[in-house]
Coordinates of C-alpha atoms in Angstrom, one line a residue:
X481 CA 122.7 81.3 88.7
X482 CA 123.8 84.8 89.8
X483 CA 123.3 87.5 87.2
X484 CA 124.1 91.2 86.9
X485 CA 121.2 93.7 86.7
X486 CA 121.7 94.1 82.9
X487 CA 121.9 90.4 82.3
X488 CA 118.8 89.9 84.4
X489 CA 116.8 92.4 82.3
X490 CA 118.0 90.6 79.1
X491 CA 117.1 87.3 80.6
X492 CA 113.5 88.4 81.5
X493 CA 112.9 89.6 77.9
X494 CA 114.1 86.2 76.5
X495 CA 112.4 83.7 78.7
X496 CA 111.0 83.7 82.3
X497 CA 112.7 81.3 84.7
X498 CA 110.8 79.4 87.4
X499 CA 112.6 81.1 90.4
X500 CA 114.0 84.6 91.0
X501 CA 115.6 86.2 94.1
X502 CA 116.0 89.9 93.6
X503 CA 117.6 91.7 96.6
X504 CA 119.5 94.9 97.5
X505 CA 119.3 98.5 98.5
X506 CA 117.8 99.8 95.2
X507 CA 114.2 98.9 95.7
X508 CA 113.1 101.0 92.7
X509 CA 115.1 98.9 90.3
X510 CA 113.9 95.7 92.0
X511 CA 110.3 96.8 91.5
X512 CA 111.0 97.7 88.0
X513 CA 112.3 94.2 87.4
X514 CA 109.2 92.7 89.0
X515 CA 107.0 94.8 86.8
X516 CA 108.9 93.6 83.7
X517 CA 108.4 90.0 84.8
X518 CA 104.6 90.7 85.4
X519 CA 104.4 92.3 81.9
X520 CA 106.2 89.4 80.2
X521 CA 104.1 86.9 82.2
X522 CA 100.9 88.1 80.5
X523 CA 97.4 88.5 81.9
X524 CA 97.2 88.5 85.7
X525 CA 94.2 87.9 87.9
X526 CA 94.8 88.3 91.6
X527 CA 94.0 85.3 93.7
X528 CA 93.8 83.1 90.5
X529 CA 97.1 83.2 88.6
X530 CA 98.7 86.0 90.6
X531 CA 99.5 85.6 94.3
X532 CA 101.3 88.1 96.6
X533 CA 102.8 86.8 99.8
X534 CA 104.8 88.4 102.7
X535 CA 105.8 87.5 106.2
X536 CA 102.2 87.4 107.3
X537 CA 101.1 84.6 105.0
X538 CA 104.3 82.9 103.8
X539 CA 103.4 79.7 105.4
X540 CA 100.8 79.3 102.5
X541 CA 103.5 79.3 99.8
X542 CA 103.6 75.5 99.1
X543 CA 99.8 75.2 99.0
X544 CA 99.7 78.3 96.6
X545 CA 102.3 76.6 94.3
X546 CA 100.2 73.3 94.2
X547 CA 96.8 75.1 93.8
X548 CA 95.9 75.1 90.1
X549 CA 95.7 78.4 88.3
X550 CA 92.2 77.7 87.0
X551 CA 91.9 78.7 83.2
X552 CA 95.7 79.6 83.0
X553 CA 98.8 77.6 82.2
X554 CA 100.9 79.1 85.0
X555 CA 100.7 81.1 88.1
X556 CA 103.0 84.1 89.2
X557 CA 103.8 84.2 92.9
X558 CA 105.6 87.3 94.3
X559 CA 107.1 87.0 97.7
X560 CA 108.0 90.3 99.3
X561 CA 110.3 90.6 102.4
X562 CA 109.0 87.4 104.0
X563 CA 112.1 86.8 106.1
X564 CA 113.1 83.7 104.1
X565 CA 116.7 84.8 103.7
X566 CA 117.7 85.6 107.1
X567 CA 120.4 83.3 108.5
X568 CA 120.9 82.7 112.3
X569 CA 124.6 82.2 112.7
X570 CA 124.1 80.4 116.0
X571 CA 122.1 77.6 114.2
X572 CA 123.3 75.1 111.5
X573 CA 119.7 74.7 110.3
X574 CA 117.2 77.2 109.0
X575 CA 113.8 78.0 110.4
X576 CA 111.0 75.4 109.9
X577 CA 109.6 77.3 106.9
X578 CA 113.1 77.8 105.3
X579 CA 113.8 74.1 105.7
X580 CA 110.4 73.0 104.4
X581 CA 110.5 75.3 101.4
X582 CA 114.1 74.4 100.5
X583 CA 113.1 70.7 100.6
X584 CA 110.1 71.3 98.5
X585 CA 112.1 73.1 95.9
X586 CA 114.7 70.4 95.9
X587 CA 112.2 67.5 95.4
X588 CA 109.6 69.3 93.2
X589 CA 111.4 71.4 90.7
X590 CA 109.6 69.7 87.8
X591 CA 106.2 70.8 89.3
X592 CA 107.5 74.3 89.8
X593 CA 108.9 74.6 86.3
X594 CA 105.6 73.5 84.8
X595 CA 103.2 75.5 87.0
X596 CA 104.7 78.6 88.5
X597 CA 107.1 81.6 88.3
X598 CA 108.1 82.6 91.9
X599 CA 109.8 86.0 92.5
X600 CA 111.3 86.6 95.9
X601 CA 112.4 90.1 96.8
X602 CA 114.1 91.4 99.9
X603 CA 116.5 94.1 101.2
X604 CA 119.2 91.5 102.2
X605 CA 119.7 87.9 101.6
X606 CA 122.0 85.5 103.5
X607 CA 123.3 82.4 101.8
X608 CA 121.0 79.9 103.6
X609 CA 119.2 76.7 102.4
X610 CA 116.5 78.6 100.4
X611 CA 119.1 80.8 98.8
X612 CA 121.1 77.8 97.7
X613 CA 118.1 76.0 96.1
X614 CA 117.2 79.2 94.1
X615 CA 120.9 79.5 93.1
X616 CA 120.8 76.0 91.6
X617 CA 117.5 76.2 89.9
X618 CA 116.8 79.9 89.2
X619 CA 118.3 83.4 89.0
X620 CA 119.7 85.5 91.8
X621 CA 120.5 89.2 91.4
X622 CA 121.9 91.5 94.0
X623 CA 120.6 95.0 93.0
X624 CA 122.5 97.7 94.8
X625 CA 122.3 101.4 94.5
X626 CA 123.7 102.8 91.3
X627 CA 127.0 104.6 91.1
X628 CA 126.8 108.5 90.6
X629 CA 127.8 108.2 86.9
X630 CA 125.0 105.7 86.3
X631 CA 122.5 107.9 88.2
X632 CA 123.4 111.0 86.2
X633 CA 122.9 109.1 83.0
X634 CA 119.4 107.9 84.1
X635 CA 118.5 111.5 85.3
X636 CA 119.7 112.9 82.0
X637 CA 117.5 110.5 80.1
X638 CA 114.5 111.6 82.1
X639 CA 115.3 115.3 81.4
X640 CA 115.7 114.5 77.6
X641 CA 112.3 112.8 77.6
X642 CA 110.7 115.9 78.9
X643 CA 112.8 118.2 76.7
X644 CA 114.4 119.9 79.7
X645 CA 118.1 120.9 79.7
X646 CA 120.4 119.9 82.5
X647 CA 124.2 119.5 82.4
X648 CA 126.1 116.9 84.0
X649 CA 127.6 119.2 86.7
X650 CA 124.1 120.1 87.9
X651 CA 123.0 116.5 88.0
X652 CA 126.1 115.4 89.9
X653 CA 125.4 118.2 92.4
X654 CA 121.8 116.9 92.8
X655 CA 123.1 113.3 93.5
X656 CA 125.6 114.7 96.0
X657 CA 123.0 116.7 97.9
X658 CA 120.0 114.5 97.6
X659 CA 121.6 111.1 97.9
X660 CA 122.0 108.0 95.8
X661 CA 118.5 106.5 96.2
X662 CA 117.1 106.4 92.6
X663 CA 113.4 106.7 93.6
X664 CA 114.2 109.9 95.6
X665 CA 116.3 111.3 92.8
X666 CA 113.5 110.7 90.3
X667 CA 111.0 112.5 92.5
X668 CA 113.5 115.4 92.8
X669 CA 114.2 115.6 89.1
X670 CA 110.5 115.5 88.2
X671 CA 109.9 118.4 90.5
X672 CA 112.8 120.3 88.9
X673 CA 111.5 119.5 85.4
X674 CA 108.1 120.7 86.3
X675 CA 109.6 124.1 87.5
X676 CA 111.9 124.5 84.4
X677 CA 109.2 123.6 81.9
X678 CA 109.7 122.4 78.4
X679 CA 112.9 123.7 76.7
X680 CA 113.9 125.2 80.1
X681 CA 117.1 124.6 82.0
X682 CA 117.7 123.2 85.4
X683 CA 120.4 125.1 87.3
X684 CA 122.3 124.4 90.5
X685 CA 120.5 127.4 92.0
X686 CA 117.1 125.6 91.3
X687 CA 118.5 122.4 93.0
X688 CA 119.4 124.5 96.1
X689 CA 116.0 126.2 96.3
X690 CA 113.7 123.2 95.3
X691 CA 115.3 119.9 96.1
X692 CA 115.3 118.2 99.5
X693 CA 118.8 117.7 100.8
X694 CA 119.8 114.5 102.5
X695 CA 120.8 115.2 106.1
X696 CA 124.3 113.7 105.5
X697 CA 124.8 116.4 102.8
X698 CA 123.7 119.1 105.1
X699 CA 126.1 117.9 107.7
X700 CA 128.9 118.3 105.2
X701 CA 127.8 121.9 104.8
X702 CA 127.6 122.5 108.6
X703 CA 131.2 121.0 109.0
X704 CA 132.6 123.2 106.2
X705 CA 131.4 126.3 108.0
X706 CA 132.7 125.0 111.4
X707 CA 136.1 124.3 109.9
X708 CA 136.6 127.9 108.8
X709 CA 135.1 129.2 112.1
X710 CA 132.0 130.7 110.5
X711 CA 129.9 129.9 113.6
X712 CA 126.8 131.9 112.5
X713 CA 126.6 129.9 109.3
X714 CA 127.1 126.6 111.2
X715 CA 124.3 127.5 113.6
X716 CA 122.1 128.5 110.6
X717 CA 122.5 125.2 109.1
X718 CA 121.6 123.5 112.4
X719 CA 118.5 125.8 112.7
X720 CA 117.4 124.8 109.2
X721 CA 117.7 121.0 110.2
X722 CA 115.6 121.6 113.3
X723 CA 113.1 123.7 111.2
X724 CA 112.8 120.8 108.8
X725 CA 111.8 118.7 111.8
X726 CA 114.9 116.5 111.9
X727 CA 115.0 114.9 115.3
X728 CA 117.8 116.3 117.5
X729 CA 119.0 112.8 118.5
X730 CA 119.3 112.0 114.7
X731 CA 121.3 115.2 114.2
X732 CA 123.6 114.3 117.1
X733 CA 124.2 110.7 115.8
X734 CA 124.7 111.9 112.2
X735 CA 127.2 114.5 113.4
X736 CA 129.0 111.9 115.5
X737 CA 129.3 109.4 112.7
X738 CA 130.4 112.2 110.2
X739 CA 133.2 113.4 112.5
X740 CA 134.2 109.8 113.2
X741 CA 134.6 109.3 109.4
X742 CA 136.7 112.5 109.3
X743 CA 138.9 111.2 112.1
X744 CA 139.3 107.8 110.4
X745 CA 140.2 109.6 107.2
X746 CA 142.9 111.5 109.0
X747 CA 144.4 108.3 110.4
X748 CA 144.1 106.5 107.0
X749 CA 146.0 109.4 105.3
X750 CA 148.7 109.4 107.9
X751 CA 149.2 105.7 107.6
X752 CA 148.8 105.7 103.7
X753 CA 145.8 103.3 104.1
X754 CA 142.9 103.0 101.6
X755 CA 140.3 105.5 102.5
X756 CA 137.4 103.7 100.9
X757 CA 138.0 100.6 103.1
X758 CA 138.8 102.6 106.2
X759 CA 135.5 104.4 106.1
X760 CA 133.6 101.3 104.8
X761 CA 132.1 103.3 101.9
X762 CA 129.9 101.5 99.4
X763 CA 130.8 101.5 95.8
X764 CA 128.4 104.4 95.0
X765 CA 129.9 106.5 97.9
X766 CA 133.4 106.5 96.5
X767 CA 133.0 110.1 95.4
X768 CA 132.8 111.2 99.0
X769 CA 136.5 110.4 99.5
X770 CA 137.6 113.8 98.2
X771 CA 135.1 115.6 100.4
X772 CA 136.3 113.7 103.5
X773 CA 139.9 114.3 102.7
X774 CA 139.2 118.0 102.3
X775 CA 137.4 118.3 105.6
X776 CA 140.0 116.2 107.4
X777 CA 142.7 118.8 106.3
X778 CA 140.9 121.5 108.3
X779 CA 141.1 119.7 111.7
X780 CA 143.9 118.4 113.9
X781 CA 143.6 114.8 115.1
X782 CA 143.4 116.0 118.7
X783 CA 140.6 118.4 117.8
X784 CA 138.6 115.6 116.2
X785 CA 139.0 113.3 119.2
X786 CA 137.9 116.2 121.5
X787 CA 134.8 116.8 119.4
X788 CA 133.9 113.1 119.3
X789 CA 134.2 112.8 123.1
X790 CA 132.0 115.8 123.5
X791 CA 129.4 114.3 121.3
X792 CA 129.6 111.1 123.4
X793 CA 129.2 113.0 126.6
X794 CA 126.3 115.0 125.2
X795 CA 124.6 111.7 124.2
X796 CA 125.0 110.3 127.7
X797 CA 124.1 113.5 129.6
X798 CA 121.0 114.2 127.5
X799 CA 119.7 110.6 128.1
X800 CA 120.2 111.2 131.9
X801 CA 118.4 114.6 131.8
X802 CA 121.5 116.6 132.6
X803 CA 121.4 118.7 129.5
X804 CA 119.2 119.5 126.4
X805 CA 120.6 118.2 123.2
X806 CA 119.9 121.4 121.4
X807 CA 121.8 123.5 124.0
X808 CA 124.6 120.9 124.0
X809 CA 125.0 120.9 120.3
X810 CA 125.2 124.7 120.2
X811 CA 127.7 124.7 123.1
X812 CA 130.0 122.2 121.2
X813 CA 130.0 124.3 118.0
X814 CA 130.6 127.6 120.0
X815 CA 133.4 126.1 121.9
X816 CA 135.2 124.9 118.8
X817 CA 134.9 128.3 117.0
X818 CA 136.0 130.2 120.1

């Protein structure tokens, strides 16, 4: 059975199921669900009625299921990123452990229902033999990163809890600059709450001075300055990235990917195509469409192609020792602004 995140939480409170598969990008919410399952399960004693498995000891899972939880009615087994849900497209069958576990679930569900609750967690999950058995006999939930409006709501709740004021505009700005990973955002808002203090107010200026900006957000800022030929500001943004010890190769790749998206946005607009699909944006990244369209309006298609080719040449020449990446990046920025 496939459930939404909200339905999953409701189900956990009502009755624990024998099998769970929780996967997706939002690991904070996945861990929150695992903790709720653990709380609802009751007293846990590691090694007796609570077992944690990963890719190093996943071969023990069947023996752990069958081993009695001495003194307890049931056992909770949490399996973290054990590689059970990877599917090799070249093979019709799964790995030996995948096939063995799927067969065991298929033939021994009555034992599993009586003796254990098994929670599988992972970043991704292909629909392989293990996935199909859990889908038939348990609960599956794909927990992706929240959309900005949902993130703002959660951050607002945290601010209210600590009696700190922060309006939606500021919280939206925090999401735009620090990214959509909930754990990172919680870390950032707690820092801002501590700075503002009880009955204080978090401002956009506070976010700019105290929060850690995601590199993708900084690249937007660099591109904005480049677009209006503010070379000194563009180089200042680049210097700040280097000062923050972002690897030069990562900066180059991020710049290339960013300008590629602007280029694709330009083509999508000219052909009246859907920008979200053209840029392969995730549901929680839809808010970026407006920013990409605005930046695309600053550049001609030929300019974007030239910049992309220069990034490709820089990558090749730097790997062959012909030019330093730092020098090459500054040269590309200066050439455009000249």
